Coordinates of C-alpha atoms in Angstrom, one line a residue:
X27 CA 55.1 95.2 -110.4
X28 CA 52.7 93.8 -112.6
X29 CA 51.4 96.7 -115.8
X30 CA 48.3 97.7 -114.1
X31 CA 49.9 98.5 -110.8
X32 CA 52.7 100.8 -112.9
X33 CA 49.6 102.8 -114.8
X34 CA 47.6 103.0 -111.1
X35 CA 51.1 104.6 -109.5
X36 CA 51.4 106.9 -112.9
X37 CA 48.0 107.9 -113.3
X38 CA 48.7 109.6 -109.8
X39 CA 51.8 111.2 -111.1
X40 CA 51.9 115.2 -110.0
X41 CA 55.6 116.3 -109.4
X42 CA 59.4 114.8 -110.1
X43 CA 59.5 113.4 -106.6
X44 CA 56.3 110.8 -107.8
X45 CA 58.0 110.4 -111.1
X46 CA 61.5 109.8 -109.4
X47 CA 59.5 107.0 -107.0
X48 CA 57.7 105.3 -109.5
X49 CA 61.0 104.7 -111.9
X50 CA 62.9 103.6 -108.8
X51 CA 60.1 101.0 -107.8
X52 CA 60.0 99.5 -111.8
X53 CA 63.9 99.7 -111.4
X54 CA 63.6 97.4 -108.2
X55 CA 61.0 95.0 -109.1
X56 CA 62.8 94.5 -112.4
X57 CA 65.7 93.1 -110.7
X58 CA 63.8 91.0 -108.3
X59 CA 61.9 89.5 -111.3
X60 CA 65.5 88.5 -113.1
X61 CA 66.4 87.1 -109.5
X62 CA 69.5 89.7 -108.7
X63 CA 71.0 90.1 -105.5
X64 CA 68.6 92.9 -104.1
X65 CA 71.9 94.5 -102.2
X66 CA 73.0 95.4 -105.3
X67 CA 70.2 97.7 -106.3
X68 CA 70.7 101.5 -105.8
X69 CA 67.7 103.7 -106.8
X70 CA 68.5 106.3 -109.5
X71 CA 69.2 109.5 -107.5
X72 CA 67.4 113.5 -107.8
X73 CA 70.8 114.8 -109.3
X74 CA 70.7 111.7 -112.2
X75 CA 66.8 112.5 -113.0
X76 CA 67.6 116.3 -112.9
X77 CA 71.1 115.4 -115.4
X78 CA 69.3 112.9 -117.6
X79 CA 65.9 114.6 -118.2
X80 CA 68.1 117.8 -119.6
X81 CA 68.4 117.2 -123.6
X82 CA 70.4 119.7 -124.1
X83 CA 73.1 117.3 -122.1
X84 CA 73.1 115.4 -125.6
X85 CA 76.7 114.4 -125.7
X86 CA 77.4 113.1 -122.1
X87 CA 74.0 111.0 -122.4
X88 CA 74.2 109.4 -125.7
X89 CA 77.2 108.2 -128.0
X90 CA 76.3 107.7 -131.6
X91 CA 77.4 105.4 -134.8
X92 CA 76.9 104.7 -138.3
X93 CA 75.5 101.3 -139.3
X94 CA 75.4 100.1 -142.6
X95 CA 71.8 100.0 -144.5
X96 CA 71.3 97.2 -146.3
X97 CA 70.1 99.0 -149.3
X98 CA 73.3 101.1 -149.2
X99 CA 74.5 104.2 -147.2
X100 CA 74.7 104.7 -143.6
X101 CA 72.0 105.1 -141.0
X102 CA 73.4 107.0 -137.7
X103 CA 72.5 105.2 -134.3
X104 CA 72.3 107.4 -131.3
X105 CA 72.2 105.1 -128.2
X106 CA 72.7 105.9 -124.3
X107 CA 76.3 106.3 -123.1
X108 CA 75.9 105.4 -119.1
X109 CA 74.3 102.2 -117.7
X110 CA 72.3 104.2 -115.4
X111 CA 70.5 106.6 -118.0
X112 CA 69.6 103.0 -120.4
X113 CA 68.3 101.6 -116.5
X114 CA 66.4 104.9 -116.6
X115 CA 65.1 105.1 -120.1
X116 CA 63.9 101.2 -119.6
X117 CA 61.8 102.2 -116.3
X118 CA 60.3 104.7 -118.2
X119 CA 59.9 102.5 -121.5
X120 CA 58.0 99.7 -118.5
X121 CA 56.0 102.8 -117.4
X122 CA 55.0 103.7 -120.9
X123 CA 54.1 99.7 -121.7
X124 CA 51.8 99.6 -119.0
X125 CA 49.4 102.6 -120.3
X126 CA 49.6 102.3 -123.8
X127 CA 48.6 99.9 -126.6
X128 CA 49.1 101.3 -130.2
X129 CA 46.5 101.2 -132.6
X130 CA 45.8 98.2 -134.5
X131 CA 47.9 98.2 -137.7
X132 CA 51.0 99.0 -136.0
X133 CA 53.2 95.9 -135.9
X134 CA 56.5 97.1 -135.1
X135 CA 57.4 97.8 -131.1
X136 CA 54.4 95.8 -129.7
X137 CA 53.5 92.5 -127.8
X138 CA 52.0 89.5 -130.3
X139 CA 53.1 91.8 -133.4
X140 CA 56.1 91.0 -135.6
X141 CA 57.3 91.5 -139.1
X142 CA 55.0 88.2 -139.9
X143 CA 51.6 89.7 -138.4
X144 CA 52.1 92.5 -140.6
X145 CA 53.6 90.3 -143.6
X146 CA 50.2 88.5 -143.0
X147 CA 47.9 91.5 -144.2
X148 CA 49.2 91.5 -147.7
X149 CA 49.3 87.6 -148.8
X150 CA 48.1 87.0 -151.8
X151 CA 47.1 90.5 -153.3
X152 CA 47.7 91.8 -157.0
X153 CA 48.9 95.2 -155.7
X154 CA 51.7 96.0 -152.9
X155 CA 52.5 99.4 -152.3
X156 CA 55.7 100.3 -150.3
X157 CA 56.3 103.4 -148.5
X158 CA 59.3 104.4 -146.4
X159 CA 59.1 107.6 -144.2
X160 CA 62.4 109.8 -144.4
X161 CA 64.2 110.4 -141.3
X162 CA 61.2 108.6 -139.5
X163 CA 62.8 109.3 -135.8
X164 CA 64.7 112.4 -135.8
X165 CA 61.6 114.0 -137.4
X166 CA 59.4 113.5 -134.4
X167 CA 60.4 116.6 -131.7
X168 CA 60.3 117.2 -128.2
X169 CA 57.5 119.6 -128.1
X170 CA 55.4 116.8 -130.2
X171 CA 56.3 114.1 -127.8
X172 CA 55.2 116.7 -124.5
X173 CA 51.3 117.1 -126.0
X174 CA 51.0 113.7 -126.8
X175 CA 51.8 112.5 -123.1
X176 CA 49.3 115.1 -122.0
X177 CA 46.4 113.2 -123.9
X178 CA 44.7 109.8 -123.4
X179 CA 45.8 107.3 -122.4
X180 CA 48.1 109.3 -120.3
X181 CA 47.2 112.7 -119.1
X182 CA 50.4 113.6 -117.6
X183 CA 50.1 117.5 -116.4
X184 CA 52.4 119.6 -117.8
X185 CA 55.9 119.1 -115.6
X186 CA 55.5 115.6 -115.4
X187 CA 54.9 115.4 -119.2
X188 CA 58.7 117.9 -119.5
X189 CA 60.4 115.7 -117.1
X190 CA 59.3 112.5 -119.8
X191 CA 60.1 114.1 -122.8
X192 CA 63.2 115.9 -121.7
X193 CA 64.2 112.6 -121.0
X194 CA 63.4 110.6 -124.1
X195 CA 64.7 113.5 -126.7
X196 CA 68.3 114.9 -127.4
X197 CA 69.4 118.5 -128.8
X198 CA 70.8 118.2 -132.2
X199 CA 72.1 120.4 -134.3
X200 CA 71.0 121.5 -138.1
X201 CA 71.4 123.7 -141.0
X202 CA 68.7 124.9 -143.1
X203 CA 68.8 125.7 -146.5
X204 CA 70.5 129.2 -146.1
X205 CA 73.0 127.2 -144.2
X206 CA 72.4 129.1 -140.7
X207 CA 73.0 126.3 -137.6
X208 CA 70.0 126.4 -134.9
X209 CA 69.6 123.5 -132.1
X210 CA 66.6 120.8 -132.3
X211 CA 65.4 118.6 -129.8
X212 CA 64.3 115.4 -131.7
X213 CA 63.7 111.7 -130.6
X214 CA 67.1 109.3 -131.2
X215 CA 67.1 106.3 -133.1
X216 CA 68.6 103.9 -130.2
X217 CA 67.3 104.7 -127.5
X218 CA 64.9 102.2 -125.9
X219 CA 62.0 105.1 -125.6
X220 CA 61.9 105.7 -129.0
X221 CA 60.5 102.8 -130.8
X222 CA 56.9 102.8 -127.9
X223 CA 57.1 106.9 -128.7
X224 CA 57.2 106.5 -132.6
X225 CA 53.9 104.4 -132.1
X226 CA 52.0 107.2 -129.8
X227 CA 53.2 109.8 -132.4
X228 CA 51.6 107.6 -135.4
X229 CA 48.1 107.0 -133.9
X230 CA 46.7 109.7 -135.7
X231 CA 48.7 108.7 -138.7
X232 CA 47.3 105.0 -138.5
X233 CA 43.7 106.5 -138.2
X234 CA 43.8 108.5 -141.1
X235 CA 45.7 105.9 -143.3
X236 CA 43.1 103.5 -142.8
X237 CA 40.2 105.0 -143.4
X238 CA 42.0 105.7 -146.7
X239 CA 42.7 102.3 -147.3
X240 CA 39.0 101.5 -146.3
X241 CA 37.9 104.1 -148.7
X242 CA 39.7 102.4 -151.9
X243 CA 38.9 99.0 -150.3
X244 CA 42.6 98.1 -149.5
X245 CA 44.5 96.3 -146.7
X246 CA 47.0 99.1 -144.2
X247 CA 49.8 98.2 -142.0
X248 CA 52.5 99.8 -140.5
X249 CA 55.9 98.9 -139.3
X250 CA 58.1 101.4 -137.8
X251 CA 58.3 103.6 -140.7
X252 CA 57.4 100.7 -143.2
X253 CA 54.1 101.4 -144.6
X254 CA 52.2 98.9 -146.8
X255 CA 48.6 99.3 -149.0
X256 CA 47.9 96.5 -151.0
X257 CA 44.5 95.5 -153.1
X258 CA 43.4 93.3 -155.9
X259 CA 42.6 96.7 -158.3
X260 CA 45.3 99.7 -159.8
X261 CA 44.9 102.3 -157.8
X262 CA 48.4 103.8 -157.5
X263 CA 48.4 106.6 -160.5
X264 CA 50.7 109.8 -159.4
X265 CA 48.0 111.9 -160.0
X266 CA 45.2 109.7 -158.7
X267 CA 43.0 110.3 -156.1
X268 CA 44.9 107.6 -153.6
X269 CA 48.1 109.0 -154.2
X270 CA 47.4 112.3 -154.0
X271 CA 45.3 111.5 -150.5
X272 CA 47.9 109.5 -149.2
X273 CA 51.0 112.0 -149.6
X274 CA 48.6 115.0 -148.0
X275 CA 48.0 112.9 -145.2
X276 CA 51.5 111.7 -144.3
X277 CA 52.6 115.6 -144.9
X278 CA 50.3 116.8 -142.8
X279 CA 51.3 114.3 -139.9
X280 CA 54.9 115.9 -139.8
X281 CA 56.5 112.9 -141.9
X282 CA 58.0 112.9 -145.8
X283 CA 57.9 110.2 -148.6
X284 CA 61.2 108.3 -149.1
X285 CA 61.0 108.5 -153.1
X286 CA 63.6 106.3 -153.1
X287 CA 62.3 103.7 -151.4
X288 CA 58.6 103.8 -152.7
X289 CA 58.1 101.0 -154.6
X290 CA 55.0 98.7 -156.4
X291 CA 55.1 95.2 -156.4
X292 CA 52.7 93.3 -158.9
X293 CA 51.3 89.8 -158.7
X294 CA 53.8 87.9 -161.4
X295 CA 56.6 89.2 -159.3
X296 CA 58.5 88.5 -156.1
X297 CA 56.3 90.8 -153.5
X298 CA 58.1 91.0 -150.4
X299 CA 56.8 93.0 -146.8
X300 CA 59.3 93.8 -144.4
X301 CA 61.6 90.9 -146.0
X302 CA 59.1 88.3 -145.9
X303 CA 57.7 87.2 -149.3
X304 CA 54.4 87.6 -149.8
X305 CA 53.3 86.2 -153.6
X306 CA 51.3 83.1 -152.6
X307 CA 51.9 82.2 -149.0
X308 CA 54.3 83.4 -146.4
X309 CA 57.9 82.6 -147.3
X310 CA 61.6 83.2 -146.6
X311 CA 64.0 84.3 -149.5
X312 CA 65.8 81.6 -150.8
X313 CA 69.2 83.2 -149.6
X314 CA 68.0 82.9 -146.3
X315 CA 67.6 79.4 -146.0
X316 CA 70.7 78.5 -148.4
X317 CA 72.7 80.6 -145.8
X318 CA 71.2 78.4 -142.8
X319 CA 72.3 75.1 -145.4
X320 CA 75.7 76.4 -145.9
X321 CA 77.1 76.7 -143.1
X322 CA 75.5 73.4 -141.6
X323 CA 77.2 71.9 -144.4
X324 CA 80.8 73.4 -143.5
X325 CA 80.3 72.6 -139.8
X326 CA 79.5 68.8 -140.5
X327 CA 82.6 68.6 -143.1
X328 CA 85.3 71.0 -142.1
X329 CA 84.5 70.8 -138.1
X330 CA 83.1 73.7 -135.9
X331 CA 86.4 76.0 -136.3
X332 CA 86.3 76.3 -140.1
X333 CA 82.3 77.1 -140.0
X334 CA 83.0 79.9 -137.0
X335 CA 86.1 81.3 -139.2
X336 CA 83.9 81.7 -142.5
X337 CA 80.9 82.9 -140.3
X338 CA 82.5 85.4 -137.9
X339 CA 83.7 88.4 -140.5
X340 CA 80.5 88.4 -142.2
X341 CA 77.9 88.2 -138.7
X342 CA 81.0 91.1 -137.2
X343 CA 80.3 93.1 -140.4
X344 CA 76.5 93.0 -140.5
X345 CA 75.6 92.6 -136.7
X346 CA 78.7 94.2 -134.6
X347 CA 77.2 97.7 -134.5
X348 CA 74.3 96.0 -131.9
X349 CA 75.9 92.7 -130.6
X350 CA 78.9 93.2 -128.1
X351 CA 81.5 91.0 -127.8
X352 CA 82.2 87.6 -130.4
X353 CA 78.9 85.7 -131.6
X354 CA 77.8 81.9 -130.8
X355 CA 77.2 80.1 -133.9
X356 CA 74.9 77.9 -131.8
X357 CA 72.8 80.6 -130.9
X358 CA 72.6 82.3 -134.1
X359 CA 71.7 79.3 -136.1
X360 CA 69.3 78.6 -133.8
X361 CA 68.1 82.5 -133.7
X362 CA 67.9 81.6 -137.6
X363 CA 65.7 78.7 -137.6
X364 CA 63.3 80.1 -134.7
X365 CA 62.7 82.3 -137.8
X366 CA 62.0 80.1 -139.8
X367 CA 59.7 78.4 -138.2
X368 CA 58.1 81.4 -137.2
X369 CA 57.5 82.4 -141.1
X370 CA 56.3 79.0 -142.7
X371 CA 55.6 76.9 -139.7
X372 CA 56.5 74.2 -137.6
X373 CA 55.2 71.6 -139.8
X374 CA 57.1 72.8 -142.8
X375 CA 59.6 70.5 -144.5
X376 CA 62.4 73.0 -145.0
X377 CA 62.6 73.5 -141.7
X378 CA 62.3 70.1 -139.8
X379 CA 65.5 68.9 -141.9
X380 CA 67.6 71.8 -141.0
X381 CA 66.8 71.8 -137.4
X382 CA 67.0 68.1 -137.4
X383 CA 70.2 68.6 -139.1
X384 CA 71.6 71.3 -136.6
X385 CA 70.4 69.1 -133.6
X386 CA 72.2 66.1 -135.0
X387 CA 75.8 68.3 -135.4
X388 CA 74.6 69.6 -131.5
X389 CA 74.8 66.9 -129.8
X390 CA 77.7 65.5 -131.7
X391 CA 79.8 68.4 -131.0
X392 CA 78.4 68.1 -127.0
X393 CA 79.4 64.7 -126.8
X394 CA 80.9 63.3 -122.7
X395 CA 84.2 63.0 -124.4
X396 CA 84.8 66.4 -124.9
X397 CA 83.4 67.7 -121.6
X398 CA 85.6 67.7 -118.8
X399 CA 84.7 68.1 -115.1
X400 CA 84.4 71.8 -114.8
X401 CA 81.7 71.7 -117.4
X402 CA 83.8 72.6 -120.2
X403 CA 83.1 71.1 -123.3
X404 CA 85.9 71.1 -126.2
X405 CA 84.7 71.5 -129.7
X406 CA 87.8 71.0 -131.7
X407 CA 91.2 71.1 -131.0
X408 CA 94.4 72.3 -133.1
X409 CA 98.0 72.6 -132.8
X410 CA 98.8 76.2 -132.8
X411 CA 100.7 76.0 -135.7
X412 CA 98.4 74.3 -137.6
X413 CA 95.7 77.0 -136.5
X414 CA 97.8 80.1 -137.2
X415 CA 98.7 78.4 -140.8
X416 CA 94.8 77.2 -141.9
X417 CA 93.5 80.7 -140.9
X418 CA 96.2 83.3 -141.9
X419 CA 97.2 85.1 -137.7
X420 CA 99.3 84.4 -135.5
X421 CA 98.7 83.9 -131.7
X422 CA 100.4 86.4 -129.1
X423 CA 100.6 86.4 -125.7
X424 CA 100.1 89.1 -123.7
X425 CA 99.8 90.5 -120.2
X426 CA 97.3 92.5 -119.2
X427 CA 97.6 95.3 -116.7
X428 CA 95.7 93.0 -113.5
X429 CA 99.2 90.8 -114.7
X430 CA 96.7 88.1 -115.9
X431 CA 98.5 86.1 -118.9
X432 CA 96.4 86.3 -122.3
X433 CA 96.8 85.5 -126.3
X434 CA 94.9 87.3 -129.1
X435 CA 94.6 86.6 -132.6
X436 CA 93.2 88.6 -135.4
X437 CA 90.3 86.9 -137.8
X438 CA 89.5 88.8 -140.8
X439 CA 90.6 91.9 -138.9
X440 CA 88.9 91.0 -136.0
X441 CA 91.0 90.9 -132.7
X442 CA 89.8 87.0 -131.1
X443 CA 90.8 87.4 -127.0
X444 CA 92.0 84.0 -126.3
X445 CA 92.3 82.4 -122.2
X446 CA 95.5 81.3 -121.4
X447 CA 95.7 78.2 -119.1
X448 CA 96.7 79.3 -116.1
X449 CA 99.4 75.9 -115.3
X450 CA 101.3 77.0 -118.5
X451 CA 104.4 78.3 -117.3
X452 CA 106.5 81.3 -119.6
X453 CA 108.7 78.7 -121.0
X454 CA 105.8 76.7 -122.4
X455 CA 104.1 80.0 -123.8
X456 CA 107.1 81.2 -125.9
X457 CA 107.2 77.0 -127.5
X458 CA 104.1 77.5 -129.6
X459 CA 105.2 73.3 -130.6
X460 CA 103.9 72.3 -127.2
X461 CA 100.9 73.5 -127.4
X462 CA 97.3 73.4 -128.8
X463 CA 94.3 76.6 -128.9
X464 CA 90.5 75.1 -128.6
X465 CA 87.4 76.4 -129.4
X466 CA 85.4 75.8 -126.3
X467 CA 81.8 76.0 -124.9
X468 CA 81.7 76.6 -120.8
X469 CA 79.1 75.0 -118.8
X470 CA 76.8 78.2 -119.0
X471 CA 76.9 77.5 -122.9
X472 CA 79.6 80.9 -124.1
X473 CA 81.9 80.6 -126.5
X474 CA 85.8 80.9 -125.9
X475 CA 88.6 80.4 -127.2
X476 CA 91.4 78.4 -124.8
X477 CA 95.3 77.8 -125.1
X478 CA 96.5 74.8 -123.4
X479 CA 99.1 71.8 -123.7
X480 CA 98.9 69.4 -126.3
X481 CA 98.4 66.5 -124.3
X482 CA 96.1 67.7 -121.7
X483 CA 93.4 67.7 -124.3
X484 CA 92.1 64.6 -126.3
X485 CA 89.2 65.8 -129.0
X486 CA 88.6 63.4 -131.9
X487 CA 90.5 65.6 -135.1
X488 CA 88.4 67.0 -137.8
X489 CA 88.6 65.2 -141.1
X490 CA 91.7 65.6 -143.1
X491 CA 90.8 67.6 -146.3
X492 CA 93.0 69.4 -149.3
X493 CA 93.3 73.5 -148.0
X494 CA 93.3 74.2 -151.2
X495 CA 90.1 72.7 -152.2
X496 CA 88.2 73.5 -148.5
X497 CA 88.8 77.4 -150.0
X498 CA 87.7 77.0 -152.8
X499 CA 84.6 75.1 -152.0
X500 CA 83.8 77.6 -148.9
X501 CA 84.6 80.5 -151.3
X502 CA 81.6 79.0 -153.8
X503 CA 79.6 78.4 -150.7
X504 CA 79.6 81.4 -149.5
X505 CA 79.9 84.4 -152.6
X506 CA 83.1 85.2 -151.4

């Protein structure tokens, strides 16, 4: 189903049984667009709509986890607990999609709208204003998200507009200031409803802001709960008309200030929107790109394994809260440059020699030699000795409770599952001399990690070097 057939179907929405057909034909014609085996498609069910669309059902629908913020402290993620209820909350994410575009100066949650379109609005301007809202989600409730589905564009009636926002929102509980508990029902920050909602919530606050930022002739954009004004005069006195406007507005909308985070950037020094830089022309910090140069440089001296052990803890430690399972340094490098390019261009000479570097050590690691005929390719090769001593584990071997025979190792605290070849025999396992672990890529292009015989393998060795001085150079490299 195409966006205008899903508004056509939901504009004709009048009870739970229209709402419970419509999700179940986005649910289908999602999986017949990703080409899956239409036998395995079972439509969500009365009993799961009447569960799911209960908030007060909080902890058998959602699971929740702390992140860390990168400007310190924790932010808590609440995120769906059941594959069926995500399924459910991306039919009605689809269904939302297809009747709403936010306004104009939101850039967060959107189609054609990034962290660069609304980096773009600010280039070049004497004055940058930063404001964070506090608790931008969990501030938005229930009975806020049930009136605005009720409006234009959507003009849900009143059970189909419950049955939505029961859905989207989970009960929390809170203390006030006398310290008495009562139950909430807010929006959670995770699930993948929340992010479209925040935007329907904030048209009013977009509208208001800028006309503001009309008034004082300034440039308004929003992302997420990012705002930025900026303008070539002062205009930012406490007790100034702006400021005083700006913070009735925003408490009038239902959202607080972040004092914290409010900040003023002035031409002279680095201005930055939504980690972009912003001073002269759009730009990357220079950690960024020495990050993407670093480890190039460690994966063209020290071999694929070294690079993957120094870039592993620190990816686990800033991405693991949203990326299951063990990263592809491939794929995040190339993640990393698509970002590059994004922010200063194709054309732009920091970027053509890293990706032309990072094609170069590509191919070199993708090389015939190292691919065998199941489509396996072998990236480097090490006795397990030698592995266990150069990164500080040790390799088990394990049985798993199928009976299938498997090795682990820990990496900076990290537990690496290992395959076991399965023509090993017992014997072979417990003589670690015999055999050799390989950092592999199979023919669908994942990552794994393979034990095997020594002499089944044949991958040209990684360069001899001194430990001592690879540590201490990676170390440097890297701020250890």
């Amino acid at each position: 189903m195409d966006r205008k057939q899903i508004a056509q179907q939901a504009s004709l929405l009048k009870d739970k049984a229209d709402l419970l057909n419509l999700l179940n034909l986005i649910k289908k014609a999602e999986m017949e667009d990703l080409g899956l085996d239409s036998s395995k498609y079972h439509p969500f069910s009365e009993k799961q709509l009447n569960f799911y669309c209960n908030p007060k059902h909080t902890f058998h629908r959602y699971r929740q986890f702390k992140i860390k913020k990168k400007s310190g402290g924790v932010r808590q993620i609440t995120a769906p607990r059941t594959r069926s209820f995500m399924m459910m909350l991306s039919a009605v994410n689809q269904l939302f999609r297809s009747m709403y575009t936010p306004s104009e100066y939101a850039m967060g949650f959107t189609d054609g709208r990034s962290v660069v379109t609304n980096a773009s609005a600010h280039v070049g301007m004497d004055y940058i204003l930063n404001i964070d809202l506090k608790d931008f989600f969990p501030s938005i409730h229930q009975a806020r998200v049930w009136k605005r589905l009720q409006v234009p564009p959507f003009k849900f009636n009143q059970p189909v507009a419950n049955l939505l926002a029961g859905l989207c929102c989970m009960k929390e509980c809170r203390e006030d200031e006398k310290g008495n508990k009562k139950d909430v029902y807010v929006l959670p920050q995770g699930a993948p409803t929340s992010p479209i909602i925040t935007n329907m919530i904030c048209d009013r606050l977009d509208f208001y802001l800028s006309r503001l930022a009309k008034r004082f002739n300034m440039n308004y954009s929003r992302y997420a709960d990012d705002i930025t004004f900026s303008s070539m005069r002062y205009v930012y006195s406490k007790q100034g008309k702006f400021m005083l406007e700006l913070e009735r507005i925003i408490r009038k909308q239902g959202f607080t200030i972040n004092e914290a985070k409010t900040r003023l950037q002035k031409r002279g020094d680095r201005q930055e929107v939504t980690g972009i830089i912003v001073s002269e022309k759009l730009n990357v910090t220079q950690k960024y790109v020495r990050d993407i140069r670093n480890i190039l440089y460690m994966w063209d001296r020290y071999g694929y394994n070294v690079a993957y052990g120094k870039f592993f803890p620190k990816y686990k430690e800033e991405k693991g809260h949203v990326k299951k399972g063990n990263p592809d340094l491939i794929n995040v490098i190339d993640g990393k440059l698509m970002y590059l390019k994004m922010v200063k261009g194709d054309d732009d000479s920091v970027y053509t020699r890293l990706y032309a570097k990072f094609q170069k050590l590509v191919n070199k690691d993708s090389i015939a030699e190292k691919t065998n005929s199941n489509g396996v390719t072998y990236l480097e090769t090490k006795g397990i000795a030698e592995f266990e001593k150069k990164n500080s584990t040790t390799v088990t071997f394990a049985i798993s409770k199928k009976g299938k025979h498997y090795a682990y190792f820990m990496l900076n605290d990290k537990k690496m599952l290992v395959t076991v070849n399965k023509s090993l025999t017992i014997a072979e396992e417990q003589n670690k001399d015999v055999l050799a672990i390989s950092s592999c890529r199979g023919k669908d292009g994942k990552p794994f990690w393979l034990i095997h015989r020594k002499d089944k393998v044949m991958v040209p060795p990684p360069p001899k070097v001194d430990v001592d001085e690879l540590n201490a150079e990676l170390d440097s490299l890297l701020n250890i």
